[in-house]
Structure formats: structure tokens, C-alpha cells
Amino acid sequence: MGLILVAYVGLYGQHVHAKDTRLFAGGWLILALIFLSPLCALTSALFSARVAHHLVMIGIATPLLTLSLPCRKPFLPVGAAALLQALVLWFWHAPAPYTAALTSDGLFWAMQLTLLGSAWAFWQGVFSPRSAPVSVLIALLGTIVQMGLLGALITFAPVPLYPPHLLTTGPWSMSALEDQQLAGLIMWIPSVAPYLVAALVLIGRSLDRTVQVDGSQQ
């Protein structure tokens, strides 16, 4: 199934402009690595690896692919897309849905595709010239906050929450709780970097435009 997903994304290559080839290739390569490399197998044992897998997919591979494709009208307004992405992220990282996804191939791929699809809608809204800069900034900062909150809840949970990993972390010299705490830290801190960078770039561009307007009026 991983091969099918990667091949499906690869079909978009025919629509990529030459100037965007490197972005497209980078996004495609990252997707291929996380679904076909040992990292994918490691996610069966470690919840922290699963969280890293999801965050690389939605925070690095997806924006690269979105940037590489021709600009189109976003599927959703950026605020609605941010809310959708948050709901999908929280749902699949709740213990019950997550456990169900790891016991069913259909639910597992529903988890992957809904995470990817909601991230795609979000980054479309972020990069669309039709989106108001203020709305984009609020969506980015809101995403940083909600991901940080989810990460903190996972980190500080006093007991292991994810049954599929209760007996799988020993070979990696971690308890299930330690693995869960590492997953929470990954969700809490490094995962927000792409959204923070996008917010800072947006702020920088807005300041540049303000300076240019002020300069032209003098």
C-alpha cells in the first residue's frame, strides 16, 4: 500500500513546472523514505517513531509537494483547513482511534490518507495568494499552539496510553511510558518548526511590503 501511495503522488509530476522540480522531487523522496524505509517498520514498535513519521509527512513532505504544484484555488479557507487538520491530528493520536488503526489495514490507511489530505488542504490555504495574510498567520500560530498542547498532554500523561506499544519498546531500551514521553516531546517542540518558519517568512514579507509602501509615499 505504501508503494501505491507513493506512486499516486508521483503521478502529479507531470504537472510540475521545471522551476519546481526540486521541490517536487524533495517531497516525493521524503514520502518514499518514510513509507518504504526502515522508519516505517520501526513505527510498529515505537510510538515516537510513528509520531515522527506523521509529522514529517504533514509538516515537510506535504508543503514541499504543495509548493511544487501549480497554484490553484484552495479546497478550503485557510482557517477551516487549519481546524480540519487539528481535528484529524487529535483524533488519530487519541488512544482508541490510534489503537483501532493499528489493528486494521483499512483504518491504518484511512489514518495516513486523512492526515495527508488535511495537511494538503492546510498548506494550500497557507500558500494561496487568495488567502489573507492575517488569516494565514492566525492559522499558522493556531497550529503551533494546538500541536504543542497535544504534545504536552502526551508527554505528561502519567501512564502509557497506547496499548499497541506496551510490549514493543523493550528491545529499544525504553519503557512504553518513556517512548510515549519522547513522542510527546517530538510533537511538542520540533514539529512546530515548519509552521514557525512559515509564520516568520510571512511576517518578514509583510514588513517588506510595508517598508516599500512607506518608501514610495515619501
XYZ file of C-alpha atoms in Angstrom:
218
model
C 0.000 0.000 0.000
C 2.910 2.336 0.674
C 4.062 1.812 -2.911
C 0.583 2.707 -4.156
C 0.537 5.937 -2.135
C 3.984 6.983 -3.338
C 3.122 6.104 -6.941
C -0.109 8.097 -6.694
C 1.752 11.173 -5.534
C 4.302 10.571 -8.280
C 1.602 10.925 -10.933
C 1.426 14.617 -10.096
C 4.920 15.014 -11.523
C 3.523 15.596 -14.994
C 2.010 18.878 -13.748
C 5.175 20.223 -12.157
C 6.900 23.171 -13.771
C 10.643 22.930 -14.346
C 11.381 25.577 -11.703
C 9.512 23.490 -9.108
C 11.138 20.145 -9.925
C 13.438 20.180 -6.923
C 10.586 20.900 -4.517
C 8.502 18.129 -6.018
C 11.397 15.675 -6.014
C 12.193 16.531 -2.398
C 8.622 16.000 -1.251
C 8.298 12.763 -3.212
C 11.622 11.483 -1.870
C 10.622 12.197 1.723
C 7.315 10.362 1.260
C 9.138 7.426 -0.278
C 11.608 7.304 2.597
C 9.038 7.396 5.382
C 6.838 4.748 3.776
C 9.479 2.430 2.338
C 12.469 2.841 4.643
C 13.115 1.059 7.981
C 11.423 4.020 9.690
C 8.064 2.666 8.549
C 8.790 -0.717 10.152
C 10.065 0.996 13.309
C 6.709 2.720 13.750
C 5.185 -0.655 14.581
C 7.388 -0.862 17.668
C 7.769 2.731 18.814
C 5.033 5.311 19.192
C 7.713 8.002 18.998
C 8.682 6.749 15.537
C 5.035 6.796 14.476
C 4.639 10.390 15.622
C 7.842 11.398 13.820
C 6.573 9.620 10.689
C 3.281 11.542 10.776
C 4.900 14.896 11.450
C 7.451 14.559 8.659
C 4.616 13.659 6.298
C 2.358 16.595 7.175
C 4.981 19.209 8.042
C 7.738 18.632 5.469
C 6.703 16.372 2.578
C 3.243 17.874 2.124
C 4.263 21.560 1.982
C 7.065 20.749 -0.463
C 4.627 18.964 -2.759
C 2.033 21.716 -2.380
C 4.584 24.385 -3.279
C 5.739 22.414 -6.305
C 2.322 22.207 -7.940
C 0.603 24.981 -9.900
C -1.265 27.401 -7.677
C -4.936 26.605 -7.560
C -7.875 27.809 -5.518
C -7.550 26.100 -2.112
C -10.028 23.394 -1.183
C -10.962 25.254 1.999
C -10.369 28.695 3.525
C -7.142 28.558 5.482
C -8.892 28.884 8.844
C -11.248 25.989 8.108
C -8.341 23.907 6.799
C -6.364 24.571 9.985
C -9.329 23.443 12.096
C -9.779 20.322 9.969
C -6.096 19.431 10.258
C -6.217 19.884 14.035
C -9.299 17.670 14.371
C -7.735 14.928 12.249
C -4.427 15.117 14.128
C -6.050 14.964 17.567
C -8.454 12.219 16.539
C -5.810 9.812 15.250
C -3.485 10.441 18.189
C -6.179 9.705 20.741
C -5.598 6.231 22.234
C -8.763 4.497 20.987
C -8.660 5.559 17.305
C -4.906 5.022 17.187
C -5.240 1.516 18.596
C -8.024 0.719 16.140
C -5.896 1.955 13.238
C -3.094 -0.430 14.154
C -5.433 -3.414 14.203
C -6.995 -2.820 10.776
C -5.299 -2.236 7.417
C -8.264 -0.191 6.229
C -8.236 2.094 9.256
C -4.456 2.365 9.120
C -4.547 3.742 5.591
C -7.547 5.900 6.433
C -5.368 7.440 9.150
C -2.483 8.073 6.746
C -4.626 9.469 3.947
C -6.724 11.745 6.155
C -3.592 13.126 7.794
C -2.066 13.731 4.370
C -5.269 15.148 2.886
C -5.969 17.553 5.743
C -2.343 18.729 5.664
C -2.610 19.253 1.911
C -5.718 21.435 2.379
C -3.948 23.389 5.124
C -0.792 24.121 3.140
C -2.835 25.001 0.051
C -4.528 27.673 2.126
C -1.225 28.874 3.550
C 0.431 29.246 0.138
C -2.583 30.525 -1.793
C -2.362 34.188 -2.865
C -6.108 34.336 -2.256
C -5.628 33.840 1.482
C -5.450 36.987 3.596
C -2.050 37.271 5.337
C -3.697 37.827 8.718
C -5.793 34.676 8.312
C -2.726 32.669 7.304
C -0.744 33.941 10.281
C -3.562 33.087 12.690
C -3.858 29.604 11.144
C -0.110 29.008 11.482
C 0.096 30.241 15.056
C -3.047 28.306 15.983
C -1.464 25.161 14.557
C 1.675 25.736 16.615
C -0.413 26.104 19.777
C -2.620 23.060 19.215
C 0.288 20.790 18.288
C 2.217 21.995 21.315
C -0.773 21.314 23.560
C -1.256 17.817 22.162
C 2.451 17.122 22.602
C 2.364 18.366 26.192
C -0.632 16.177 27.050
C 1.135 13.113 25.648
C 4.416 13.986 27.376
C 2.959 14.474 30.836
C 0.481 11.603 30.825
C 1.320 9.587 33.974
C 0.683 6.175 32.393
C 1.135 4.612 28.934
C -1.887 5.429 26.785
C -1.264 3.362 23.650
C -1.809 -0.416 24.062
C -0.132 -1.422 20.756
C 3.212 -0.258 22.169
C 3.008 -1.644 25.699
C 5.151 -4.678 24.864
C 7.135 -3.480 21.845
C 9.577 -0.913 23.215
C 11.807 -3.194 25.302
C 14.245 -4.094 22.504
C 14.906 -0.362 22.126
C 15.836 0.022 25.817
C 12.763 2.127 26.579
C 9.653 1.569 28.609
C 6.310 2.252 26.978
C 5.990 5.405 29.078
C 9.439 6.661 28.050
C 8.614 6.029 24.407
C 5.363 7.942 24.841
C 7.161 10.839 26.514
C 9.628 11.027 23.639
C 6.714 11.043 21.186
C 5.125 13.900 23.087
C 8.327 15.912 23.038
C 8.632 15.379 19.275
C 5.047 16.575 18.828
C 5.564 19.471 21.230
C 8.855 21.013 20.118
C 10.496 20.128 16.751
C 7.198 19.538 14.958
C 6.259 23.219 15.097
C 9.374 24.320 13.197
C 7.820 24.306 9.667
C 4.828 26.317 10.864
C 7.018 28.772 12.762
C 9.290 29.253 9.745
C 6.263 29.864 7.507
C 4.893 32.403 10.001
C 8.227 34.236 10.219
C 8.525 34.350 6.418
C 5.008 35.741 6.175
C 5.755 38.404 8.790
C 9.011 39.312 7.028
C 7.283 39.716 3.671
C 4.533 41.828 5.217
C 7.127 44.107 6.809
C 8.986 44.403 3.493
C 5.794 45.435 1.720
C 5.054 47.970 4.442
C 8.534 49.484 4.104
C 8.204 49.618 0.313
C 4.822 51.350 0.529
C 6.118 53.854 3.056
C 9.172 54.498 0.888
C 7.086 55.122 -2.215
C 4.915 57.608 -0.361
C 7.848 59.736 0.736
